[in-house]
Every structure is written in structure tokens, then in C-alpha cells.
PDB file of C-alpha atoms in Angstrom:
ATOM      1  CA  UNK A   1       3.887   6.828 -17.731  1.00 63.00           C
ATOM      2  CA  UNK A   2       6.386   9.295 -16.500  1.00 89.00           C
ATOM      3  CA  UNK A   3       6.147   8.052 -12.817  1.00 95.00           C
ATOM      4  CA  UNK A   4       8.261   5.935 -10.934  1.00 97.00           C
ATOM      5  CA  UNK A   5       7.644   5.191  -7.011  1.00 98.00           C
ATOM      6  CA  UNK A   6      10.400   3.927  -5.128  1.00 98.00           C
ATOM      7  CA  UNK A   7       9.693   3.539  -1.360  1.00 98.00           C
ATOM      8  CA  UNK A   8      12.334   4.516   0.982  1.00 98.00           C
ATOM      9  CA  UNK A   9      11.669   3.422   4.022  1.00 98.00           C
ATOM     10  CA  UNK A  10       8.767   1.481   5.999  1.00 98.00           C
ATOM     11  CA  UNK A  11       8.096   1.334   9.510  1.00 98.00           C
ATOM     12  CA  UNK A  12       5.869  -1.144  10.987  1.00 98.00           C
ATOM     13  CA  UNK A  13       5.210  -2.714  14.753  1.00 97.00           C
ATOM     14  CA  UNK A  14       6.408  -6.452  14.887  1.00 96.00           C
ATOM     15  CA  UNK A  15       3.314  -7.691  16.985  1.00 96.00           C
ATOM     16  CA  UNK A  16       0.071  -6.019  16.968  1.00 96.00           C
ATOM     17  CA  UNK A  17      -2.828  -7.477  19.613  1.00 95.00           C
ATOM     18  CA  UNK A  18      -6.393  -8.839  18.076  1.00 95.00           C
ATOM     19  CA  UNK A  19      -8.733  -5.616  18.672  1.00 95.00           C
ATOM     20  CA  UNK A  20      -5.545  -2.603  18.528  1.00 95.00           C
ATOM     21  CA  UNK A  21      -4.452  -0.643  15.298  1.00 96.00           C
ATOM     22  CA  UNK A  22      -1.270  -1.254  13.211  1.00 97.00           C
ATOM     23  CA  UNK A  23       0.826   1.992  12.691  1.00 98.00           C
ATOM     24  CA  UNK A  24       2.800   1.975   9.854  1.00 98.00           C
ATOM     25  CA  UNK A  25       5.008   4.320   7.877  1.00 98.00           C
ATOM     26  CA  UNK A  26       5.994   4.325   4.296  1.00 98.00           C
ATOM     27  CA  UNK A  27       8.196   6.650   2.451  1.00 98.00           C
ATOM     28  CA  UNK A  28       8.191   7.011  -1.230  1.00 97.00           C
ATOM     29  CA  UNK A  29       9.531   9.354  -3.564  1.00 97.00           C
ATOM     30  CA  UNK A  30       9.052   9.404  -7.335  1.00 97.00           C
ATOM     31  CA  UNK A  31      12.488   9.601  -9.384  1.00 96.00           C
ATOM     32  CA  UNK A  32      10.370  10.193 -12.491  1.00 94.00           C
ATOM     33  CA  UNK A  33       9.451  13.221 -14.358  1.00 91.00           C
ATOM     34  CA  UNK A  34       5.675  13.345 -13.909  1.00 94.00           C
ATOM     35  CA  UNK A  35       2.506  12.728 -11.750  1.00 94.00           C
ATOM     36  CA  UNK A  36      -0.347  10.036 -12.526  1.00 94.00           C
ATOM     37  CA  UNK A  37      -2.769  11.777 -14.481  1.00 93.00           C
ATOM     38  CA  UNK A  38      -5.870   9.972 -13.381  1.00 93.00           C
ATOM     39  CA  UNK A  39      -7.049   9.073  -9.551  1.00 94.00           C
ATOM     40  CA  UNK A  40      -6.227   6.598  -7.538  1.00 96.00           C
ATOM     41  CA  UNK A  41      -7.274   4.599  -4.356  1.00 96.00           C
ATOM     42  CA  UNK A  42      -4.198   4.621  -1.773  1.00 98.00           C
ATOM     43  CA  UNK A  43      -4.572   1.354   0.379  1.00 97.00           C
ATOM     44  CA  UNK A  44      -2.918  -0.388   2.999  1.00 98.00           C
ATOM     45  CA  UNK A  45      -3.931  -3.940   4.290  1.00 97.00           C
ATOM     46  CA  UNK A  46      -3.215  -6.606   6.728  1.00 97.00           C
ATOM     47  CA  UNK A  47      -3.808  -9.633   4.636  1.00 95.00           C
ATOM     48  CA  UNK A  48      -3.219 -14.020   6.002  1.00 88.00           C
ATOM     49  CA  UNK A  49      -0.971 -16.067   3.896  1.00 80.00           C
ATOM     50  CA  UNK A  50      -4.038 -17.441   1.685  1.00 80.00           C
ATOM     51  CA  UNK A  51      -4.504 -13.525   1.148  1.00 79.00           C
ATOM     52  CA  UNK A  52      -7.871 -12.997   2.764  1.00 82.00           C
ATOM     53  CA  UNK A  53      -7.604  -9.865   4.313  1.00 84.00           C
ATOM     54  CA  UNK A  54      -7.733  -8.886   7.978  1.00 91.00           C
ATOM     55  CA  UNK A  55      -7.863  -5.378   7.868  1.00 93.00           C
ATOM     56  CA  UNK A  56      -7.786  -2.492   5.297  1.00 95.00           C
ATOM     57  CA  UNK A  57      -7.890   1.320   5.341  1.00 97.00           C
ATOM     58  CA  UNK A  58      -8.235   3.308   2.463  1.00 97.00           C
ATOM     59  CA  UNK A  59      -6.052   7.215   2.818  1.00 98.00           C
ATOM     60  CA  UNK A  60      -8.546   9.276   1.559  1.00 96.00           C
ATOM     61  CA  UNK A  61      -6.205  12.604   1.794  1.00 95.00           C
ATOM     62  CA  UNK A  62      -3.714  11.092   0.015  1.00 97.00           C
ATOM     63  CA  UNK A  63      -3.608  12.091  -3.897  1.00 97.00           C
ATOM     64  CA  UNK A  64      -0.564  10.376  -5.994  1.00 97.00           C
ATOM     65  CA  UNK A  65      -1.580  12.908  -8.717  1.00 97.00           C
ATOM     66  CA  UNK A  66       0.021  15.164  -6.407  1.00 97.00           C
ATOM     67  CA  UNK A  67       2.869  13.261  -6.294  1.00 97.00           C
ATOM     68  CA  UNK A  68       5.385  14.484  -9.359  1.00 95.00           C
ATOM     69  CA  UNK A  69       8.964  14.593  -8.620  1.00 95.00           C
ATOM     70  CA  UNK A  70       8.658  18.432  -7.242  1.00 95.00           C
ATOM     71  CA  UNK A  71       6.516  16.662  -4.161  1.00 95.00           C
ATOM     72  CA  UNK A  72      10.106  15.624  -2.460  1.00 96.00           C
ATOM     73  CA  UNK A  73       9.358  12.575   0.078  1.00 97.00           C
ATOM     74  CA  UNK A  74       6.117  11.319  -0.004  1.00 98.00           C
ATOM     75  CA  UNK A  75       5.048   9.897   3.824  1.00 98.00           C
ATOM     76  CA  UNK A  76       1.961   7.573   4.007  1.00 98.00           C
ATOM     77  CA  UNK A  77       0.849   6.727   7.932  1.00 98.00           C
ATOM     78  CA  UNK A  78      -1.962   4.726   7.696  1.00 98.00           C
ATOM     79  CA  UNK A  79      -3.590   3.071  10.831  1.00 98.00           C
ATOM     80  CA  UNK A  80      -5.321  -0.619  10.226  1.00 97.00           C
ATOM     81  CA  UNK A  81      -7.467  -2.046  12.415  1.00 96.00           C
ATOM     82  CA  UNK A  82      -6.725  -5.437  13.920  1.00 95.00           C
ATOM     83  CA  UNK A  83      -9.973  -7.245  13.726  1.00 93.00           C
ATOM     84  CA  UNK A  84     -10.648  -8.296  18.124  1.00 94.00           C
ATOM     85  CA  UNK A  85     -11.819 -12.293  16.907  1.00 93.00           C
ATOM     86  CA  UNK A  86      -8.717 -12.716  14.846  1.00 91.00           C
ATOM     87  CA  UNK A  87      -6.773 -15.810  16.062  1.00 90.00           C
ATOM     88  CA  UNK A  88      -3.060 -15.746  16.426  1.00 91.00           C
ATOM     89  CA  UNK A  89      -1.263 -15.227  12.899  1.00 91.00           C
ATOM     90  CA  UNK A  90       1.357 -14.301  11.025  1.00 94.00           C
ATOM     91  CA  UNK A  91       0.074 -11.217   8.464  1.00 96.00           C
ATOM     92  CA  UNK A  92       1.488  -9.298   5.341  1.00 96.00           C
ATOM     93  CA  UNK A  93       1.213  -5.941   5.356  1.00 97.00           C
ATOM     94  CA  UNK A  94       0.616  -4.729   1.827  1.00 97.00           C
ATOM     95  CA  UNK A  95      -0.040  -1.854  -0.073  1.00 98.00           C
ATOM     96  CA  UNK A  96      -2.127  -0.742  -3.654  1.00 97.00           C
ATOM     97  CA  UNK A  97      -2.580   1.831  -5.988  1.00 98.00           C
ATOM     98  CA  UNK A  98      -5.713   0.830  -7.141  1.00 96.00           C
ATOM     99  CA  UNK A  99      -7.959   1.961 -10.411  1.00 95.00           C
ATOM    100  CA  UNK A 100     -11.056   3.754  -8.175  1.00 93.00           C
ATOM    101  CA  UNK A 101     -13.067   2.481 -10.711  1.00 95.00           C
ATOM    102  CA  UNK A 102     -15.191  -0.909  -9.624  1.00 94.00           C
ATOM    103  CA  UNK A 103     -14.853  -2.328 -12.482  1.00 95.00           C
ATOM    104  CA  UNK A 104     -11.016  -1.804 -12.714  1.00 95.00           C
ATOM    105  CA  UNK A 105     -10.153  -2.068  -8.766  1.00 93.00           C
ATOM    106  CA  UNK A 106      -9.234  -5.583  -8.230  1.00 91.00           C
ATOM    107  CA  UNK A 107      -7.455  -6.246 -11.781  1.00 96.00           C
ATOM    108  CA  UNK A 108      -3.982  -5.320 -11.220  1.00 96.00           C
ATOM    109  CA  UNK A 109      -3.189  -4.640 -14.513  1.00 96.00           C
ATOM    110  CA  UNK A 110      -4.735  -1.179 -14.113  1.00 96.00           C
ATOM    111  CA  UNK A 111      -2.711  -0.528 -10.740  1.00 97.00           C
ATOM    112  CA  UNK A 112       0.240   1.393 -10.042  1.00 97.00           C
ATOM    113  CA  UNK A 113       3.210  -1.033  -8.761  1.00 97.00           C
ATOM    114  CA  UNK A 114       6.058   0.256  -7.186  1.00 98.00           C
ATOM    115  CA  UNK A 115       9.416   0.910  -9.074  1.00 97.00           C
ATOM    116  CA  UNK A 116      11.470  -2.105  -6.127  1.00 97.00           C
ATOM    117  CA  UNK A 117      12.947  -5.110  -7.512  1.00 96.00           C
ATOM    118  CA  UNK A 118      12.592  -6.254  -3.809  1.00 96.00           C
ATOM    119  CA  UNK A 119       9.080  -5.831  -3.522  1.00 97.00           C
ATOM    120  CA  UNK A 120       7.052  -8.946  -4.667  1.00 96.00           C
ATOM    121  CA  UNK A 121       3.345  -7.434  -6.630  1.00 97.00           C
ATOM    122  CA  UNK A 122       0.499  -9.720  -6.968  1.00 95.00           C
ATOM    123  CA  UNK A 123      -0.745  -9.433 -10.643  1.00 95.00           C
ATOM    124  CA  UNK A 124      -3.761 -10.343 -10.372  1.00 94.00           C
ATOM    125  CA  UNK A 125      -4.806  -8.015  -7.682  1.00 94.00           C
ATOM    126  CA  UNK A 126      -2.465  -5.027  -8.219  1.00 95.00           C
ATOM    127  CA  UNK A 127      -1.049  -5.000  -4.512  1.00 95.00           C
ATOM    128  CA  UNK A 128       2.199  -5.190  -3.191  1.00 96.00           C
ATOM    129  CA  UNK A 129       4.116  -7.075  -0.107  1.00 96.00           C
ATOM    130  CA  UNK A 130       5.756  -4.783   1.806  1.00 97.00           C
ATOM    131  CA  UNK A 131       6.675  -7.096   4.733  1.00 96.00           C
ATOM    132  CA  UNK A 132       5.506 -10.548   5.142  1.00 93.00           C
ATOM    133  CA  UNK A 133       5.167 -12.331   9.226  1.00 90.00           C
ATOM    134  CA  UNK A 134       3.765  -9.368  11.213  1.00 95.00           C
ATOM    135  CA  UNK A 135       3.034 -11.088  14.468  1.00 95.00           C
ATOM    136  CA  UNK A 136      -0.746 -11.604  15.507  1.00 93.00           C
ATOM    137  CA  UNK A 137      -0.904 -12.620  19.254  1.00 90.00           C
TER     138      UNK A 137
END
């Protein structure tokens, strides 16, 4: 447990069209001492207020074992997917470190939550609001 991820900084559009892709930006860097020792699954995920999802992307070149405090700034861009039939809505964007196991994935006790006060994490799941009323229209 000698990692501690702080983000920085997050970019994100404030509208996004049904049918174009949400670029976002987040900036992390771990004030700790160490790297997580086992894998993880880096997400990012455009999720309704009842928290069914409307589009996810998993970073498959991204590695948070790589990640110790020697790794400087940390920059995730990952690109969701508006789904084209989704009505107007107001979305979360959120983000997970996830257990790659199926078993483990969806429990969020076994996910990595970010070192914020400010950032609200769903304990059940294991992810984490980054910004809530991301414009659907």
C-alpha cells in the first residue's frame, strides 16, 4: 500500500453530441513511495444519474504498476464513445482502477480509489466521479 494517486488536473468538453467521442484528460501523480504490485484495468466511463453507463473505454497501454513516484505526471487521454440513440442527458464522467479479475472487477473493495477528499468513490463499484452534468444534446 505504498501508493497514493492524487489527480491534478482534468479536462473534459462541456457538451458532447449523441454519436461523437468525449476527449478527456486526467493528470495524476502518485506522492507515495511505491507502485501497485498487481494489474489493473484503467477505465473511464460516461455513466446517467441512476449509473447505467453510456459509454466506457478501457486504456489498455496504460499500466499503474508503472506508476511509482519516479513516473513524474501521469496523463490519461481516453476517448469514449457517445452512444448515436442516446437522448439528451446530463452524464458523469468517471473513472476506475479496477481488480482485472472477473470475479473481483465490480466489488470496489478490491479497487484503487484516488487519494482526493473532493472526489466522491462509489463503494460498491470501485469507481470514482470526476465531474458530474456533462451535457448530452
Amino acid at each position: 500500500l505504498g501508493y497514493r494517486f492524487v489527480a491534478k488536473r482534468l479536462r473534459y468538453p462541456a457538451n458532447v453530441k449523441p454519436g461523437e467521442t468525449c476527449r478527456v484528460e486526467l493528470t495524476l501523480t502518485n506522492v507515495w513511495f511505491a507502485s501497485p504490485h498487481l494489474p489493473r484495468d484503467v477505465a473511464f466511463a460516461l455513466a446517467q444519474a441512476d449509473g447505467s453507463p453510456a459509454g466506457r473505454v478501457v486504456l489498455k497501454d496504460a499500466d499503474p504498476r508503472r506508476w511509482g513516484p519516479e513516473a513524474g505526471t501521469i496523463t490519461l487521454r481516453p476517448e469514449i464513445r457517445v452512444p448515436a440513440e442516446l437522448p439528451p442527458a446530463k452524464l458523469q464522467l468517471m473513472f476506475q482502477l479496477a481488480d482485472p479479475s472477473p470475479s473481483l472487477h465490480d466489488d470496489g473493495r478490491y479497487a484503487i480509489r484516488l487519494a482526493n477528499d473532493d472526489i466522491v468513490f462509489l463503494e460498491q463499484t470501485g469507481w470514482s466521479i470526476l465531474a458530474d452534468g456533462i451535457v448530452i444534446d
